[in-house]
């Protein structure tokens, strides 16, 4: 009998870029990232709603690759929203596209869409060939200020949210602010809840900035929206890269504040309640709970909430 413990040192680079017009005026960032990786092929997947909102996008992408040494193997459009992560149907379709495009582990899958779309496509990318390079281009507030800069991907199973998934650091995340402004107004505003969450657990100054700018944010003023998205994304990325537990092996998951109730509510409502409003309810519950718990620990017996 013998036992051998080996340490496997692994480090990841988490590239997060903020730009406008990633295939056009801001193309230098994407060009540099693709060259840095040395891959030779790329496949682009666009969420249907994004392709519809930006009819010139496919042409722009083709123009970008005409001027770059990476070969574009195709552009595919697929649906988005919660339905794509309800089962593995779109993961299988993505695997098929990856195979048909002859992508290998050095190639790039560039995914342009909302959080649900990125979760499903990200899982396909993480598992095809045990991982092809994923360049995420999140297009919603929530995907840009939280989920897109994270290192997780998942689809639902057994009636439970995110049951099948992986931790997989994307090759790069390109937050193109241009996409934020074509979202439905409700989605654009609701996604700011993840900024409130990360401010509550990580940065008091940012929380006070949100309070001071709440009217501008509620009115979706582009400057305020973009500043808030960028700050939130960076706080998420800094926690993941510097918090000591990027793959969540420990029990403390501060970025999941409000999320236990949120995930339950989403599943209980058959996903009619979207993630962002569910997190808003979850945050309210966890804030009340933690306030009560803190008062109980401090010996105060009753507390009035108005
Ligand atoms: N992987 C993670 O770490 C993580 C973290 C947080 C949330 N999530 C997941 O993210 C999902 C929610 O993501 P979401 O809030 O982005 O919602 P979503 O992906 O459902 O998108 C919302 C709607 O906006 C549309 N859309 C997206 N971008 C658009 C654009 N630029 N213009 C026009 N329409 C656009 C979509 O088609 C969809 O109808 C949930 O499934 C949640 O569990 C994952
Ligand atoms: Zn969330």
Coordinates of C-alpha atoms and ligand atoms in Angstrom, one line a residue:
X1 CA 0.0 0.0 0.0
X2 CA 1.3 3.4 -0.7
X3 CA -0.1 6.9 -1.0
X4 CA 1.3 9.8 -3.1
X5 CA 0.0 13.3 -2.9
X6 CA 1.0 15.5 -5.8
X7 CA 0.5 19.2 -6.1
X8 CA -0.7 20.4 -9.5
X9 CA 0.0 24.1 -9.8
X10 CA -2.4 25.7 -12.2
X11 CA -3.0 29.4 -12.9
X12 CA -5.5 30.9 -15.2
X13 CA -5.6 34.3 -16.9
X14 CA -9.0 36.0 -16.7
X15 CA -9.2 38.6 -19.5
X16 CA -12.0 41.1 -19.1
X17 CA -12.4 43.9 -21.6
X18 CA -14.9 46.8 -21.7
X19 CA -15.4 48.2 -25.2
X20 CA -17.9 49.5 -27.7
X21 CA -18.2 47.9 -31.1
X22 CA -16.1 44.8 -30.5
X23 CA -16.0 43.9 -34.2
X24 CA -15.9 47.4 -35.5
X25 CA -14.5 50.6 -33.9
X26 CA -13.3 48.6 -30.8
X27 CA -11.9 45.7 -32.9
X28 CA -8.3 46.0 -31.6
X29 CA -9.1 44.4 -28.3
X30 CA -10.6 41.2 -29.8
X31 CA -7.8 41.1 -32.4
X32 CA -5.2 41.2 -29.7
X33 CA -6.9 38.5 -27.6
X34 CA -7.3 36.1 -30.6
X35 CA -3.6 36.6 -31.6
X36 CA -2.5 36.1 -28.0
X37 CA -4.1 32.7 -27.9
X38 CA -2.5 31.5 -31.2
X39 CA -5.7 29.6 -32.2
X40 CA -6.4 29.3 -35.9
X41 CA -10.2 28.8 -36.1
X42 CA -13.3 30.5 -34.7
X43 CA -17.0 29.7 -34.7
X44 CA -19.4 32.5 -33.7
X45 CA -22.8 31.8 -32.0
X46 CA -25.2 34.6 -31.7
X47 CA -28.4 34.7 -29.7
X48 CA -31.5 35.1 -31.9
X49 CA -32.8 38.3 -30.2
X50 CA -29.3 39.9 -30.5
X51 CA -29.1 39.0 -34.2
X52 CA -32.5 40.5 -34.7
X53 CA -31.6 43.7 -32.8
X54 CA -28.3 44.1 -34.7
X55 CA -29.0 43.0 -38.3
X56 CA -25.6 44.3 -39.5
X57 CA -23.7 42.2 -36.8
X58 CA -23.0 39.1 -39.0
X59 CA -21.5 41.3 -41.8
X60 CA -19.4 43.1 -39.2
X61 CA -18.1 39.8 -37.9
X62 CA -17.2 38.6 -41.4
X63 CA -15.4 41.9 -42.0
X64 CA -13.4 41.5 -38.8
X65 CA -12.2 38.0 -39.7
X66 CA -11.4 39.0 -43.3
X67 CA -8.7 41.2 -41.7
X68 CA -7.5 38.7 -39.2
X69 CA -5.4 35.5 -39.5
X70 CA -7.9 33.4 -37.5
X71 CA -10.3 31.6 -39.9
X72 CA -14.0 32.1 -39.4
X73 CA -15.6 28.7 -39.7
X74 CA -19.2 29.9 -39.5
X75 CA -21.8 32.0 -37.7
X76 CA -24.8 30.3 -36.1
X77 CA -27.9 31.9 -34.7
X78 CA -29.7 30.1 -31.9
X79 CA -32.5 31.0 -29.4
X80 CA -31.7 32.4 -25.9
X81 CA -33.6 32.9 -22.6
X82 CA -34.3 30.2 -20.0
X83 CA -35.6 27.7 -22.5
X84 CA -32.1 27.0 -23.9
X85 CA -30.9 25.8 -20.5
X86 CA -34.1 23.9 -19.6
X87 CA -32.5 20.7 -21.0
X88 CA -29.5 19.6 -23.1
X89 CA -31.0 20.0 -26.5
X90 CA -29.1 23.2 -27.4
X91 CA -25.9 21.9 -25.8
X92 CA -26.0 19.0 -28.2
X93 CA -26.7 21.3 -31.1
X94 CA -23.7 23.4 -30.1
X95 CA -21.5 20.3 -29.8
X96 CA -22.6 19.4 -33.4
X97 CA -21.6 22.9 -34.7
X98 CA -18.3 22.6 -32.9
X99 CA -17.6 19.3 -34.5
X100 CA -18.7 20.3 -38.0
X101 CA -16.5 23.4 -37.8
X102 CA -13.5 21.3 -36.8
X103 CA -12.8 23.3 -33.7
X104 CA -10.0 21.9 -31.6
X105 CA -8.9 22.9 -28.1
X106 CA -6.9 25.9 -29.4
X107 CA -9.9 27.2 -31.5
X108 CA -12.3 29.9 -30.3
X109 CA -16.0 29.7 -29.7
X110 CA -17.3 33.2 -29.6
X111 CA -20.7 33.4 -27.9
X112 CA -22.8 36.6 -28.1
X113 CA -25.9 36.7 -26.0
X114 CA -27.6 36.9 -22.6
X115 CA -26.8 34.9 -19.4
X116 CA -29.0 31.9 -20.1
X117 CA -27.6 31.5 -23.6
X118 CA -24.0 31.9 -22.3
X119 CA -24.7 29.3 -19.7
X120 CA -25.8 26.7 -22.2
X121 CA -23.2 27.5 -24.9
X122 CA -20.5 27.8 -22.1
X123 CA -21.3 24.3 -20.9
X124 CA -21.0 22.9 -24.5
X125 CA -17.7 24.7 -24.9
X126 CA -16.4 23.4 -21.5
X127 CA -17.2 19.8 -22.4
X128 CA -16.4 19.6 -26.2
X129 CA -12.9 18.2 -26.4
X130 CA -12.8 18.7 -22.6
X131 CA -12.8 22.4 -23.3
X132 CA -12.5 24.7 -26.3
X133 CA -11.6 28.3 -25.7
X134 CA -14.7 30.4 -25.0
X135 CA -14.8 34.1 -25.7
X136 CA -17.9 35.4 -24.1
X137 CA -19.7 38.5 -25.3
X138 CA -22.5 39.1 -22.8
X139 CA -25.3 41.2 -24.1
X140 CA -27.6 41.9 -21.1
X141 CA -27.0 44.0 -18.0
X142 CA -26.9 40.9 -15.8
X143 CA -24.6 38.9 -18.1
X144 CA -22.2 41.9 -18.3
X145 CA -22.3 42.9 -14.6
X146 CA -22.2 39.3 -13.2
X147 CA -22.7 36.0 -15.0
X148 CA -20.6 36.7 -18.1
X149 CA -17.4 37.6 -16.1
X150 CA -17.8 34.5 -13.8
X151 CA -16.3 31.1 -14.3
X152 CA -19.4 28.9 -14.2
X153 CA -21.8 27.5 -16.7
X154 CA -24.8 25.3 -16.4
X155 CA -28.1 23.9 -17.6
X156 CA -31.0 22.8 -15.5
X157 CA -31.9 19.2 -14.7
X158 CA -34.2 17.1 -12.4
X159 CA -36.3 20.2 -11.9
X160 CA -33.3 22.0 -10.4
X161 CA -31.5 25.2 -11.5
X162 CA -28.0 24.8 -12.8
X163 CA -27.8 21.1 -11.9
X164 CA -25.4 20.1 -14.7
X165 CA -22.5 22.4 -15.2
X166 CA -18.8 23.1 -15.0
X167 CA -16.3 25.6 -13.6
X168 CA -14.4 26.8 -16.7
X169 CA -12.5 30.0 -16.9
X170 CA -13.4 31.6 -20.3
X171 CA -10.5 32.6 -22.5
X172 CA -11.8 36.1 -22.5
X173 CA -14.8 38.2 -21.7
X174 CA -15.6 41.2 -23.9
X175 CA -18.2 43.5 -22.5
X176 CA -19.4 45.5 -25.5
X177 CA -21.5 48.3 -24.0
X178 CA -23.3 48.8 -27.3
X179 CA -25.3 45.6 -26.7
X180 CA -26.7 46.9 -23.4
X181 CA -28.9 49.4 -25.2
X182 CA -31.0 47.1 -27.3
X183 CA -32.3 44.9 -24.5
X184 CA -35.9 45.2 -23.4
X185 CA -36.1 48.0 -20.8
X186 CA -37.1 45.6 -18.0
X187 CA -34.1 43.3 -18.5
X188 CA -31.8 46.3 -18.8
X189 CA -32.9 47.6 -15.4
X190 CA -33.4 44.2 -13.6
X191 CA -29.9 43.1 -14.2
X192 CA -28.6 45.9 -12.0
X193 CA -29.7 43.8 -9.0
X194 CA -26.4 41.9 -9.2
X195 CA -24.5 45.2 -8.8
X196 CA -26.6 45.9 -5.7
X197 CA -25.7 42.4 -4.4
X198 CA -21.9 42.7 -5.0
X199 CA -21.9 46.2 -3.5
X200 CA -23.7 44.9 -0.4
X201 CA -21.2 42.2 0.2
X202 CA -18.0 43.7 -1.1
X203 CA -17.9 47.5 -1.4
X204 CA -19.8 50.0 0.8
X205 CA -18.6 52.9 -1.3
X206 CA -20.1 51.4 -4.4
X207 CA -23.4 50.8 -2.6
X208 CA -23.5 54.4 -1.6
X209 CA -22.7 55.4 -5.2
X210 CA -25.7 53.3 -6.3
X211 CA -27.9 55.0 -3.7
X212 CA -26.7 58.5 -4.8
X213 CA -27.4 57.6 -8.5
X214 CA -30.5 55.6 -8.1
X215 CA -32.7 58.0 -10.2
X216 CA -30.2 58.0 -13.1
X217 CA -30.0 54.2 -12.9
X218 CA -33.8 53.9 -12.8
X219 CA -34.0 56.1 -15.8
X220 CA -31.4 53.9 -17.5
X221 CA -29.1 56.8 -18.3
X222 CA -26.4 55.2 -20.5
X223 CA -23.5 56.8 -18.5
X224 CA -24.8 55.6 -15.1
X225 CA -25.7 52.2 -16.5
X226 CA -22.3 51.5 -18.0
X227 CA -20.4 52.8 -15.0
X228 CA -22.5 50.6 -12.7
X229 CA -22.0 47.5 -15.0
X230 CA -18.3 48.0 -15.2
X231 CA -17.8 48.5 -11.5
X232 CA -19.9 45.4 -10.7
X233 CA -18.2 43.3 -13.3
X234 CA -14.8 44.2 -11.9
X235 CA -15.8 43.5 -8.3
X236 CA -17.1 40.0 -9.4
X237 CA -13.9 39.3 -11.3
X238 CA -11.7 40.6 -8.4
X239 CA -13.5 38.3 -6.0
X240 CA -13.1 35.3 -8.3
X241 CA -9.5 35.9 -9.0
X242 CA -8.4 37.2 -5.6
X243 CA -10.9 35.7 -3.1
X244 CA -9.0 32.4 -2.7
X245 CA -11.8 30.1 -3.8
X246 CA -12.5 30.6 -7.6
X247 CA -14.1 27.1 -8.0
X248 CA -16.2 27.4 -4.8
X249 CA -14.9 24.3 -3.0
X250 CA -15.4 26.0 0.4
X251 CA -18.7 26.8 2.0
X252 CA -18.5 30.5 1.9
X253 CA -19.9 31.9 -1.3
X254 CA -20.5 35.6 -0.8
X255 CA -21.5 36.2 -4.5
X256 CA -24.4 33.9 -3.9
X257 CA -25.9 36.3 -1.4
X258 CA -29.7 36.2 -2.0
X259 CA -29.4 33.3 -4.4
X260 CA -30.6 30.4 -2.3
X261 CA -34.1 31.7 -2.2
X262 CA -33.8 33.1 -5.8
X263 CA -33.0 29.7 -7.3
X264 CA -35.8 28.0 -5.3
X265 CA -38.3 30.7 -6.4
X266 CA -37.2 30.3 -10.1
X267 CA -37.7 26.5 -10.0
X268 CA -41.0 26.7 -8.0
X269 CA -42.5 29.2 -10.5
X270 CA -41.4 27.0 -13.5
X271 CA -39.0 29.8 -14.4
X272 CA -41.8 32.3 -15.0
X273 CA -40.0 34.4 -12.4
X274 CA -36.7 35.5 -14.1
X275 CA -33.4 35.3 -12.3
X276 CA -32.9 39.0 -11.7
X277 CA -36.3 39.7 -10.0
X278 CA -35.8 36.4 -8.1
X279 CA -32.5 37.7 -6.8
X280 CA -34.1 41.0 -5.7
X281 CA -36.5 39.0 -3.5
X282 CA -33.7 36.7 -2.3
X283 CA -31.6 39.8 -1.4
X284 CA -34.5 41.3 0.6
X285 CA -34.9 38.0 2.5
X286 CA -31.2 37.5 3.2
X287 CA -30.8 41.2 4.3
X288 CA -33.7 40.9 6.7
X289 CA -32.5 37.6 7.9
X290 CA -28.9 38.7 8.5
X291 CA -30.1 41.9 10.2
X292 CA -32.2 39.9 12.6
X293 CA -29.4 37.4 13.2
X294 CA -27.0 40.2 13.9
X295 CA -29.4 41.7 16.4
X296 CA -30.0 38.4 18.1
X297 CA -26.3 37.8 18.5
X298 CA -26.0 41.2 20.0
X299 CA -28.6 40.4 22.6
X300 CA -31.4 42.7 21.4
X301 CA -34.7 40.8 21.6
X302 CA -36.9 42.6 19.2
X303 CA -36.6 44.7 16.1
X304 CA -39.2 46.7 14.3
X305 CA -39.0 46.9 10.5
X306 CA -40.8 49.7 8.8
Ligands
LIG1 N1 -23.1 31.2 -14.8 C1 -23.2 32.1 -13.8 O1 -22.3 32.3 -13.0 C2 -24.5 32.8 -13.6 C3 -24.6 33.9 -12.7 C4 -25.8 34.6 -12.7 C5 -26.8 34.3 -13.5 N2 -26.7 33.2 -14.3 C6 -27.8 32.8 -15.2 O2 -28.1 33.9 -16.2 C7 -29.5 33.7 -16.6 C8 -30.1 35.1 -16.7 O3 -29.4 35.9 -17.6 P1 -30.0 37.2 -18.2 O4 -30.5 38.1 -17.1 O5 -29.0 37.8 -19.1 O6 -31.3 36.8 -19.0 P2 -31.5 36.0 -20.4 O7 -30.3 35.4 -20.9 O8 -32.8 35.2 -20.2 O9 -31.9 37.3 -21.4 C9 -33.0 38.0 -21.2 C10 -33.8 38.3 -22.5 O10 -33.1 39.3 -23.2 C11 -32.9 38.9 -24.6 N3 -31.6 39.6 -25.0 C12 -30.4 39.3 -24.6 N4 -29.5 40.3 -25.0 C13 -30.2 41.1 -25.7 C14 -29.9 42.3 -26.5 N5 -28.7 42.9 -26.4 N6 -30.9 42.9 -27.2 C15 -32.1 42.5 -27.2 N7 -32.5 41.4 -26.5 C16 -31.6 40.7 -25.8 C17 -32.9 37.4 -24.5 O11 -33.3 36.8 -25.7 C18 -33.9 37.1 -23.4 O12 -35.2 37.1 -23.9 C19 -30.1 32.8 -15.6 O13 -30.4 31.5 -16.2 C20 -29.1 32.7 -14.5 O14 -29.2 31.5 -13.8 C21 -25.6 32.5 -14.4
LIG2 ZN1 -27.3 35.8 -10.0

